[in-house]
Short mmCIF file of C-alpha atoms in Angstrom, two decimals:
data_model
loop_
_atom_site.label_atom_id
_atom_site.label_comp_id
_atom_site.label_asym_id
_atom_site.label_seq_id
_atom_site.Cartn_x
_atom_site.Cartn_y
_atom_site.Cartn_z
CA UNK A 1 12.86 26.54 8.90
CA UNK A 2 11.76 28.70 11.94
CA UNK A 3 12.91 28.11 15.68
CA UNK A 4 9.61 27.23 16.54
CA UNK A 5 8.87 24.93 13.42
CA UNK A 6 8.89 20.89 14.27
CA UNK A 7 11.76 18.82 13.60
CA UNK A 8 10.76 16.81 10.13
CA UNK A 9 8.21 19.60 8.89
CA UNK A 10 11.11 21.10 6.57
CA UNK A 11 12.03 17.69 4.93
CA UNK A 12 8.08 17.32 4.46
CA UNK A 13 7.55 21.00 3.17
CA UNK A 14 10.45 20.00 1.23
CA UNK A 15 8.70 16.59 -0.70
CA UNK A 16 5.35 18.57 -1.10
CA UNK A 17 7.49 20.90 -3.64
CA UNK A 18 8.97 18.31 -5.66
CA UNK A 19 5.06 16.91 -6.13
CA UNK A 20 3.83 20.21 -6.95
CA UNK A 21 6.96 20.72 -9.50
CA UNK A 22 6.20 16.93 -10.87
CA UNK A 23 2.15 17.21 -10.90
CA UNK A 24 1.44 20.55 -11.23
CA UNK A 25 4.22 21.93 -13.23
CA UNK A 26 5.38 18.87 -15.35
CA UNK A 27 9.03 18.49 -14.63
CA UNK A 28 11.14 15.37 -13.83
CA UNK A 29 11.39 14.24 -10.48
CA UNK A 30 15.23 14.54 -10.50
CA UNK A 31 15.14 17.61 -12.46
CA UNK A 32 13.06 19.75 -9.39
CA UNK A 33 14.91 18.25 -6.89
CA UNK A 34 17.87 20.30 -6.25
CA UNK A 35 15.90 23.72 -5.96
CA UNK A 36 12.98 21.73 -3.81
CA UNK A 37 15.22 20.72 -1.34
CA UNK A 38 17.56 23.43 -1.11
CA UNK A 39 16.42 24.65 2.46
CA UNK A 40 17.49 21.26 3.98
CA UNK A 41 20.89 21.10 5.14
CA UNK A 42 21.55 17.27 5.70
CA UNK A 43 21.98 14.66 2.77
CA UNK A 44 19.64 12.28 4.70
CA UNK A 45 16.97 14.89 4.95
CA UNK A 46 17.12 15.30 1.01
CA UNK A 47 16.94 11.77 0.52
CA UNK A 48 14.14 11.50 2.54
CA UNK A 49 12.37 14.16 0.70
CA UNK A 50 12.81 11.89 -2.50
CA UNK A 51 11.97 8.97 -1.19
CA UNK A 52 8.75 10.60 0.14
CA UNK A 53 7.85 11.95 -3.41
CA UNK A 54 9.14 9.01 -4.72
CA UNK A 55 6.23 6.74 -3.11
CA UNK A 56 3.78 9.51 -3.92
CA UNK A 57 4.07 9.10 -7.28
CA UNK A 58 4.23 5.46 -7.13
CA UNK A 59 1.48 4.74 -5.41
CA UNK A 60 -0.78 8.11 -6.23
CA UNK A 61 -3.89 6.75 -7.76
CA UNK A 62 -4.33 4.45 -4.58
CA UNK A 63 -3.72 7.07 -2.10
CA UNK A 64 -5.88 9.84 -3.83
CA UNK A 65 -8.40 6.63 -3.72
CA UNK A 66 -8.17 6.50 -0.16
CA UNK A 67 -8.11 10.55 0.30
CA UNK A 68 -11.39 10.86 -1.79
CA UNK A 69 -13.50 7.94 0.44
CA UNK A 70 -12.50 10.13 3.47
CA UNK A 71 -14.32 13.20 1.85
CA UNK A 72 -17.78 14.15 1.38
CA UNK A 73 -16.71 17.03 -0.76
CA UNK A 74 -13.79 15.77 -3.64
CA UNK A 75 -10.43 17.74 -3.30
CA UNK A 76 -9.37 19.42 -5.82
CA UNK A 77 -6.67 17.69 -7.54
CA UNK A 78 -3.93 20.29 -6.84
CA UNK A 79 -5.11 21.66 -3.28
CA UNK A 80 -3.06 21.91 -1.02
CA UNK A 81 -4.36 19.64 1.15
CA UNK A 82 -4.55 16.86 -1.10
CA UNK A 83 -0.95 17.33 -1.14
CA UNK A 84 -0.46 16.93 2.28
CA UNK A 85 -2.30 13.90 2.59
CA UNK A 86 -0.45 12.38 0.40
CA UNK A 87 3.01 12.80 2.04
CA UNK A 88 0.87 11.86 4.99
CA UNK A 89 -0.47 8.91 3.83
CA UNK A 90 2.74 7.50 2.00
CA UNK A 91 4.71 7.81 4.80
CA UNK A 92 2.40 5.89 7.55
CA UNK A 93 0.74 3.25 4.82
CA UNK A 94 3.95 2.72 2.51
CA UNK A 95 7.24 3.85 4.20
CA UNK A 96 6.56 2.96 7.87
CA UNK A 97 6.37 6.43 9.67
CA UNK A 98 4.59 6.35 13.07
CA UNK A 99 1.12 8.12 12.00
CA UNK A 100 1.07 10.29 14.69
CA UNK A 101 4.83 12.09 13.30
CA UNK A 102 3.30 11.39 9.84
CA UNK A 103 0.45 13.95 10.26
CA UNK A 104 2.12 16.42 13.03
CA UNK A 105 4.67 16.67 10.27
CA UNK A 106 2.09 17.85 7.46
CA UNK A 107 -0.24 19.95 9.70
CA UNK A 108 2.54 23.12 10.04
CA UNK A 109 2.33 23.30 6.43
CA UNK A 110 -1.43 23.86 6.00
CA UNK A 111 -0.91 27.56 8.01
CA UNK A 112 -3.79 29.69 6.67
CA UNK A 113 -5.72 26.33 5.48
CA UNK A 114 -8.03 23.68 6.28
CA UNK A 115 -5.83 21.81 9.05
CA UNK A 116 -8.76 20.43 10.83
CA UNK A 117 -10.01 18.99 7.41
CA UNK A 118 -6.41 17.43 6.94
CA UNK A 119 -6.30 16.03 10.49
CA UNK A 120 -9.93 14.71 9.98
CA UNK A 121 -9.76 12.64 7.09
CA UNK A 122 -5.89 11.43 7.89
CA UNK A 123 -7.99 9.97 10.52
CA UNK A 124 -10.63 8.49 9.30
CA UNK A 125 -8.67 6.44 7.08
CA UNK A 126 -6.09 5.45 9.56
CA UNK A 127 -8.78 4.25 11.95
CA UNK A 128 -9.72 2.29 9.44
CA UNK A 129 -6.99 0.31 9.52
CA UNK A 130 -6.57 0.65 5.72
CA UNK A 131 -4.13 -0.54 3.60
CA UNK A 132 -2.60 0.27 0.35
CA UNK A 133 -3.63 -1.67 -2.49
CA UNK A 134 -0.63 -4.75 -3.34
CA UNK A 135 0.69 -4.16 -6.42
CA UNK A 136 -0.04 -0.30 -6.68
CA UNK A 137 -3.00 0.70 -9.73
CA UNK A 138 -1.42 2.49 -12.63
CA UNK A 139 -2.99 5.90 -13.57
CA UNK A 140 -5.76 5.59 -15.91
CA UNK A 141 -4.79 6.64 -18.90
CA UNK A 142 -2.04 5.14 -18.29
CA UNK A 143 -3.36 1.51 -17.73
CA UNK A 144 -5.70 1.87 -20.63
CA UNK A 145 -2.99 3.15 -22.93
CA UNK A 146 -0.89 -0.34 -21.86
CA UNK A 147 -3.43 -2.68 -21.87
CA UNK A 148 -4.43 -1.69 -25.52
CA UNK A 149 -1.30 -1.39 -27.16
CA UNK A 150 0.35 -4.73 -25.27
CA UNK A 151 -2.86 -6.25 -23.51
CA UNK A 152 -4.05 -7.24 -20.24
CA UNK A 153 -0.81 -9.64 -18.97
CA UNK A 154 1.76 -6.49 -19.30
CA UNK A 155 -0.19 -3.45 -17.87
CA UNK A 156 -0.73 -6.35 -14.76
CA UNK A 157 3.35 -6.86 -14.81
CA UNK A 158 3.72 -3.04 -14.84
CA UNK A 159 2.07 -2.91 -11.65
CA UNK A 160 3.66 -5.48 -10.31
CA UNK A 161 7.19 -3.45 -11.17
CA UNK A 162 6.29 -0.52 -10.05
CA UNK A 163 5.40 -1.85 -6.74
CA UNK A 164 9.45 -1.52 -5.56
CA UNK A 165 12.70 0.10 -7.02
CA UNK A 166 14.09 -2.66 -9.52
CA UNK A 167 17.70 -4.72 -8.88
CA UNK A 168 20.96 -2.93 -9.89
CA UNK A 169 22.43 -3.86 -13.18
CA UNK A 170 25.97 -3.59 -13.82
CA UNK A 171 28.21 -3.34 -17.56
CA UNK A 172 31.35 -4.53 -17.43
CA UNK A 173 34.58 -3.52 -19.03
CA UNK A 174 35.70 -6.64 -19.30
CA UNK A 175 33.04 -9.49 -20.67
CA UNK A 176 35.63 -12.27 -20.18
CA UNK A 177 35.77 -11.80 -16.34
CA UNK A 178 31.81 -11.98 -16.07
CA UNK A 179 32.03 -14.85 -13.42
CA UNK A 180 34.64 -13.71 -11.78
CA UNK A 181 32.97 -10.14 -11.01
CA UNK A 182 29.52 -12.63 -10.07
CA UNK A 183 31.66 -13.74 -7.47
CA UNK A 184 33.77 -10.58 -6.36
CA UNK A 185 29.84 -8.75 -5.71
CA UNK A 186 27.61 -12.01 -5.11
CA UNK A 187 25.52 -11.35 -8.07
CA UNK A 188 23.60 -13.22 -11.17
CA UNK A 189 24.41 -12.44 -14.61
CA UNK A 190 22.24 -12.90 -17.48
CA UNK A 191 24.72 -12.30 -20.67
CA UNK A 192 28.43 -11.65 -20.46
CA UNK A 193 29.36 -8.67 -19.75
CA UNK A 194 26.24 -7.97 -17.03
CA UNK A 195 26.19 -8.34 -13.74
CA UNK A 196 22.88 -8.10 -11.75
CA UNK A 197 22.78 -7.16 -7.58
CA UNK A 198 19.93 -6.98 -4.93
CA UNK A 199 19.23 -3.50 -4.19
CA UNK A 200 20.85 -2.13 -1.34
CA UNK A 201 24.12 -0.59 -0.16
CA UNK A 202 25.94 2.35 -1.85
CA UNK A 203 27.01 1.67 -5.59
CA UNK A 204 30.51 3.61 -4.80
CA UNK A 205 31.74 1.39 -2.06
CA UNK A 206 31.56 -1.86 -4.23
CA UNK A 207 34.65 -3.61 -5.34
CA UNK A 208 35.81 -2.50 -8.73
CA UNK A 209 33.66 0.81 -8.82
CA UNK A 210 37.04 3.01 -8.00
CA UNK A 211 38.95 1.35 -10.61
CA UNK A 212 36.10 1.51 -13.93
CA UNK A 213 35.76 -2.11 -13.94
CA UNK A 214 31.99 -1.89 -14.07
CA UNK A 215 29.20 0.95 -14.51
CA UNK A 216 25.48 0.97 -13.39
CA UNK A 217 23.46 0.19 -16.77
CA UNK A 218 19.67 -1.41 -16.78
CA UNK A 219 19.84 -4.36 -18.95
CA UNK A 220 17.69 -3.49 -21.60
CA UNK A 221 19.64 -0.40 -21.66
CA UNK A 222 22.69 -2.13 -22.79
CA UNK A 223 20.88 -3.40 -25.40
CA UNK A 224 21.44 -1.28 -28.53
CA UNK A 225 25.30 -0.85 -28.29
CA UNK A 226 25.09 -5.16 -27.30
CA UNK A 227 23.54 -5.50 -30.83
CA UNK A 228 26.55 -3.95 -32.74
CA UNK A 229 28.74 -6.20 -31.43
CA UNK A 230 32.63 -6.18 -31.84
CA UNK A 231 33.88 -3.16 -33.10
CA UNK A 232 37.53 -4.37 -34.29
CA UNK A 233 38.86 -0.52 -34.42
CA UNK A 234 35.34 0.61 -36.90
CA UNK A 235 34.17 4.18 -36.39
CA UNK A 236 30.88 4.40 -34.61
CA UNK A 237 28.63 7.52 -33.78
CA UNK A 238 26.91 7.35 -30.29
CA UNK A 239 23.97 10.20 -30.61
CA UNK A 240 22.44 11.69 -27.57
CA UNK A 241 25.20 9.80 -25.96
CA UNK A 242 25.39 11.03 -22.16
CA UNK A 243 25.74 9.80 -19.61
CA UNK A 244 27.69 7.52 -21.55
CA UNK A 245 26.84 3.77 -20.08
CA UNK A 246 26.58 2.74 -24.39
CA UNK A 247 29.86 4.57 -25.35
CA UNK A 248 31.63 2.85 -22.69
CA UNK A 249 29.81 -0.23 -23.85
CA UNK A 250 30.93 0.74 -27.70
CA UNK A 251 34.61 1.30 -26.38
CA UNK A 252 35.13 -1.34 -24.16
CA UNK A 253 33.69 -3.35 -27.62
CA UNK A 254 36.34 -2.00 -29.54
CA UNK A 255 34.87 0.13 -31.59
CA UNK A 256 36.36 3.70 -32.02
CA UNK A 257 33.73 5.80 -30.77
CA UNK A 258 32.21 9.35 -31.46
CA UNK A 259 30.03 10.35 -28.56
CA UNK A 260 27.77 13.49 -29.24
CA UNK A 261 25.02 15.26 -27.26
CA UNK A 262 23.52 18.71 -26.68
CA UNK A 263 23.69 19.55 -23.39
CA UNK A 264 27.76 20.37 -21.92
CA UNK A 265 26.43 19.24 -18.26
CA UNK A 266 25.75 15.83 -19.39
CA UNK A 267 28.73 15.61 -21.35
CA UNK A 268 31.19 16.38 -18.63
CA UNK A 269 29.28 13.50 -16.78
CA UNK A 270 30.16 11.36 -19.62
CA UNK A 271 33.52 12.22 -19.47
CA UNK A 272 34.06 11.65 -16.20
CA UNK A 273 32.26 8.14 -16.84
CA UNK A 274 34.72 7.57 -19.51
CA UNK A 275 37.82 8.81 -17.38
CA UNK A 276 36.78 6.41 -14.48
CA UNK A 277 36.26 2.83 -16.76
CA UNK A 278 39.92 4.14 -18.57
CA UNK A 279 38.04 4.25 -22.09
CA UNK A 280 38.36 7.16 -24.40
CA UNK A 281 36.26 8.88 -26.70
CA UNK A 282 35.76 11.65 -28.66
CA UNK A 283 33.27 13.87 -26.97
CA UNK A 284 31.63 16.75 -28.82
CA UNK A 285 28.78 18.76 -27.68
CA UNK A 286 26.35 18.95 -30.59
CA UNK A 287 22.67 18.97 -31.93
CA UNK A 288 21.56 15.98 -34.18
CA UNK A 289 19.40 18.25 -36.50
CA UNK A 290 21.81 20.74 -36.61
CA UNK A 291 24.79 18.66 -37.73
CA UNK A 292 26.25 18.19 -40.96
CA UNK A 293 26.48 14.62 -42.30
CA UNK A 294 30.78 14.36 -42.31
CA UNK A 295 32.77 11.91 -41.74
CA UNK A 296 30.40 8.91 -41.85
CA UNK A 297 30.60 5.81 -39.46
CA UNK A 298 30.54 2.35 -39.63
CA UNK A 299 27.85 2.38 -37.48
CA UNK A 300 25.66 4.78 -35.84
CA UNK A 301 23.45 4.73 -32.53
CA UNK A 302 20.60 6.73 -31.97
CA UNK A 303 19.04 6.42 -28.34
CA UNK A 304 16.72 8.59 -28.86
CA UNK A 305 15.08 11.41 -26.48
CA UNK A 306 11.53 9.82 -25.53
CA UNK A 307 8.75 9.75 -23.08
CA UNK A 308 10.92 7.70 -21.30
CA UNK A 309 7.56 5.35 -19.89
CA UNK A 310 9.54 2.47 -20.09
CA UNK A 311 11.89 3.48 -16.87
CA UNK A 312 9.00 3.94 -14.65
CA UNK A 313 10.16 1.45 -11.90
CA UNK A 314 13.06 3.98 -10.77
CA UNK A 315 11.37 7.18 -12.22
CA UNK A 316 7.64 6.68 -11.78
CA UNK A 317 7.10 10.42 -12.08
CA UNK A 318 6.86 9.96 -15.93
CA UNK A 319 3.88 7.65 -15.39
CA UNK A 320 1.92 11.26 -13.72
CA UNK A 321 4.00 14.13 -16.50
CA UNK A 322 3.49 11.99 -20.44
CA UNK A 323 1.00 12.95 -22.66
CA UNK A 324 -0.75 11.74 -25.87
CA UNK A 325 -0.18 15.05 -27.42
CA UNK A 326 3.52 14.98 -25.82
CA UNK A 327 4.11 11.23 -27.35
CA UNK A 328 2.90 12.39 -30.78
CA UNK A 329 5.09 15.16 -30.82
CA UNK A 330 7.92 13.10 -29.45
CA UNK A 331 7.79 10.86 -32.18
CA UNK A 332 7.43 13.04 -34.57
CA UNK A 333 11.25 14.41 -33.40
CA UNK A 334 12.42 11.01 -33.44
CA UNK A 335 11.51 10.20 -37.12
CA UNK A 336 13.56 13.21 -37.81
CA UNK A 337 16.31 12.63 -35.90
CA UNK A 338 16.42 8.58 -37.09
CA UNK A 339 16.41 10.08 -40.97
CA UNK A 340 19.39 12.45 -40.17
CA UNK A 341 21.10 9.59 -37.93
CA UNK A 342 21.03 7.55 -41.26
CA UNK A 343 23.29 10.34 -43.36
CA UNK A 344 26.30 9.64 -40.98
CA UNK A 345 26.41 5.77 -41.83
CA UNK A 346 28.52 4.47 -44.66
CA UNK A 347 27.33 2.25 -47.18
CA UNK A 348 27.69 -1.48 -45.98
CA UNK A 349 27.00 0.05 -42.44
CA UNK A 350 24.63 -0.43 -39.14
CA UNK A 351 22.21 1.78 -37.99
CA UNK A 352 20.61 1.47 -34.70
CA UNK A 353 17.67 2.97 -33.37
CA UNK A 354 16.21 2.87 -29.48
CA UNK A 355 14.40 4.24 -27.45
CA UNK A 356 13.32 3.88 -23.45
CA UNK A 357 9.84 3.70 -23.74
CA UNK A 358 6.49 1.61 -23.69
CA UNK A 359 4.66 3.68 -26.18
CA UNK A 360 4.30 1.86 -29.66
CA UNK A 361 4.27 4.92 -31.51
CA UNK A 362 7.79 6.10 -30.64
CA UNK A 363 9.28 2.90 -30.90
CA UNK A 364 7.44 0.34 -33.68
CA UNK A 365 5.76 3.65 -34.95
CA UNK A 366 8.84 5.08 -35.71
CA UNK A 367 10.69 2.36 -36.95
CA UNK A 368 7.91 0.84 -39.25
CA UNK A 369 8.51 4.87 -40.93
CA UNK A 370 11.48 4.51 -41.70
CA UNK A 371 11.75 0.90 -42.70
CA UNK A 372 10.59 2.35 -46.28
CA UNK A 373 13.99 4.31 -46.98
CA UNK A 374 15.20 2.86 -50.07
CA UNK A 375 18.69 2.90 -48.88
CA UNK A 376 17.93 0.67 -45.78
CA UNK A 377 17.24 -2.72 -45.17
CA UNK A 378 15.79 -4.43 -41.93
CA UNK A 379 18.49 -5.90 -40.02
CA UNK A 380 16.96 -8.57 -37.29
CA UNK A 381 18.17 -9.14 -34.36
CA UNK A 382 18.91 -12.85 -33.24
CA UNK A 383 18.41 -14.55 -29.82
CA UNK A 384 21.99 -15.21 -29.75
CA UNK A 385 22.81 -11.63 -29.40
CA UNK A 386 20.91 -10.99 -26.44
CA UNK A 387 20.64 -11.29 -22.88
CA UNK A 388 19.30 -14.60 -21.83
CA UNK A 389 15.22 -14.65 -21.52
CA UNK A 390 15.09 -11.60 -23.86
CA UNK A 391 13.56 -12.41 -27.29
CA UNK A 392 13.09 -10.47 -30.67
CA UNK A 393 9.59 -10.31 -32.12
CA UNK A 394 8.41 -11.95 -35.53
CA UNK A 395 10.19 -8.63 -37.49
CA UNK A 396 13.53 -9.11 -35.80
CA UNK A 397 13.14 -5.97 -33.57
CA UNK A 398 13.09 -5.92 -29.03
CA UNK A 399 10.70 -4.70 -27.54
CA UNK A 400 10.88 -5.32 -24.05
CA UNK A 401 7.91 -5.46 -22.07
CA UNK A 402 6.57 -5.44 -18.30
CA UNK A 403 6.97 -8.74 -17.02
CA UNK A 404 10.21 -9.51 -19.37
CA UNK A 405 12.64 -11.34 -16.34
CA UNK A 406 9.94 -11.14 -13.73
CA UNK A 407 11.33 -13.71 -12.04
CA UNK A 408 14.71 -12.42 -11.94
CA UNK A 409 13.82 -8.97 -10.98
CA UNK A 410 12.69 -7.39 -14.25
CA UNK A 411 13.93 -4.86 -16.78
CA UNK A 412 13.28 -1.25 -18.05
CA UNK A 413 11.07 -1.06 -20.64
CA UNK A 414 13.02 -0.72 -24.54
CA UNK A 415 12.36 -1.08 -28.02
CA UNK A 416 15.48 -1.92 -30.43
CA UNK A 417 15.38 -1.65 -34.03
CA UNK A 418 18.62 -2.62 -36.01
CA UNK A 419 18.75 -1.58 -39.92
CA UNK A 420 21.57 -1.83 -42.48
CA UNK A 421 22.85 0.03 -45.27
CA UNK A 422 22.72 -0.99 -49.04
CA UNK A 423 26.18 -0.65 -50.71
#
């Protein structure tokens, strides 16, 4: 930032990187964010930057709606003015930025480019007295992809999700003391073990966060390691494990847990996870297709790396960065992995497999693959064993969809397939 340069133009220089890195480039949201927002000093600066990309992405189709009705000539998608107006737009339709700081905080940035064009059309929709579109339109290919595979009634509850960052689900250490922690926080729970806030408020200044009583999980994320049940000392193998909200799940559960995955950085998260909730685990940094099958597990967990569609409420960058070629190939790696997943489990035993997204290909695609392997049976999943107003389908398998506890705040998006082992 110059001497001369507006207050707020740095924090807004700052959001128009991590859309570029997101829309143009193709990397996570979270992922560009430490390099995008290195220039700005103060923590509330970077968070604004996020939360201005953050509402981008949300509500992009809308706003590059509203962008294109203001032009005689279409933008290109990645100009830099586009751009602009967006972070423009967001900010004085969606996050409730005076207009006039909303554009004098955008024009700086279009040095050497069509400023006048930017402060013309930011105009001419604002004197409209336009407003965003309530819920927010999913991308095309997008919406067509969802109303296909799960119909009309879902891709309507997606929008309706992604219209505002979801509740805050918590895992508890200790099932039995379910109420009492619904008291302690003035929460809801849905199953034992889970406790579910209203957003707001920082997640490390709660009662019981300092002491690893509880640990920020989505409920259908606790899904796969809820489905194995008690461990009663039995050996289980947590694959891709990190950050580790399932091996804490399969510890505090009793079983006595392996926790694996490739990358070091998320592993030292995990054990710091681990450290804080006083559970232990082995934790090995390794590669699922580069393993050897020894020892083998009484049960094995496989959540699985995936397009991850099915978090879009809190991420909706994935919604603007997956592909049908990138969900093909993605699948592809996750029939692979599930087949070498099923060489650590001992006859008798339980193999999971999960994965955190909406696309039927890498979750009943998948699944229906392997279902073949003479050496596994279909396991299905009852009611009992899950969170109250979460159902299995007809083949004993969750799949949860937009809309599943709408009127408790909702859930990520999941698919859960449980199989077991001949002996």
């Amino acid at each position: 930032m110059s001497d001369t340069e507006p207050a707020g133009v740095a924090t807004r220089r700052a959001a128009m990187r991590l859309l570029d890195a997101v829309l143009r480039q193709g990397l996570p949201l979270e992922a560009a964010l430490g390099s995008a927002t290195a220039e700005l000093e103060r923590a509330d600066d970077r968070a604004f930057a996020h939360a201005i990309a953050g509402e981008v992405l949300r509500r992009l189709p809308d706003l590059d709606a509203l962008i294109d009705s203001a032009t005689t000539k279409r933008l290109p998608g990645d100009a830099k003015a586009r751009f602009a107006l967006r972070v423009a737009l967001a900010q004085a339709l969606a996050l409730g930025t005076a207009p006039h700081a909303a554009i004098a905080t955008v024009l700086p940035l279009m040095d050497g480019g069509p400023r006048r064009l930017v402060h013309g059309v930011f105009g001419a929709v604002m004197r409209g007295e336009t407003k965003l579109p309530d819920p927010p339109g999913l991308p095309k290919a997008i919406s067509k992809r969802w109303r296909k595979a799960w119909g009309a009634g879902a891709a309507d509850a997606a929008r309706h999700a992604i219209a505002a960052p979801p509740p805050i689900d918590l895992s508890l250490r200790d099932p039995a003391a379910t109420m009492e922690w619904v008291e302690k926080l003035g929460g809801m729970s849905l199953a034992p073990g889970h406790v579910r806030l209203a957003r707001g408020g920082t997640v490390s200044e709660l009662p019981g966060y300092a002491k690893g009583e509880w640990w920020v999980q989505d409920i259908a994320a606790s899904l796969p390691a809820r489905v194995l049940g008690k461990g009663e000392g039995r050996a289980a193998l947590d694959l891709c494990a990190a950050p580790g909200g399932k091996t804490m799940q399969l510890a505090a559960a009793g079983w006595t847990v392996t926790a694996t995955d490739l990358s070091e950085t998320r592993l030292e998260r995990l054990r710091e996870n681990l450290a804080r909730a006083h559970l232990s685990a082995e934790v090995r940094q390794a590669d699922v297709m580069g393993e050897t099958p020894e020892p083998i597990f009484d049960a094995v967990l496989l959540d699985a790396p995936c397009s991850a569609t099915g978090i879009f409420r809190r991420h909706p960058d994935v919604l603007h960065r997956v592909t049908d070629r990138a969900i093909a190939a993605l699948a592809d790696q996750q029939a692979a992995m599930l087949r070498q997943a099923a060489s650590w489990v001992k006859p008798g035993g339980t193999l999971v497999y999960a994965v955190c997204s909406l696309e039927p290909a890498e979750g009943e695609g998948v699944a229906d693959g392997f279902a073949v392997e003479r050496e596994f049976t279909r396991d299905p999943i009852q009611t009992e064993e899950l969170p109250e107003g979460i159902i299995p389908g007809a083949a004993g398998r969750v799949r949860v969809l937009p809309g599943a506890l709408g009127d408790v705040g909702g859930a990520d998006g999941f698919f859960v397939a449980r199989f077991r082992k001949s002996n």
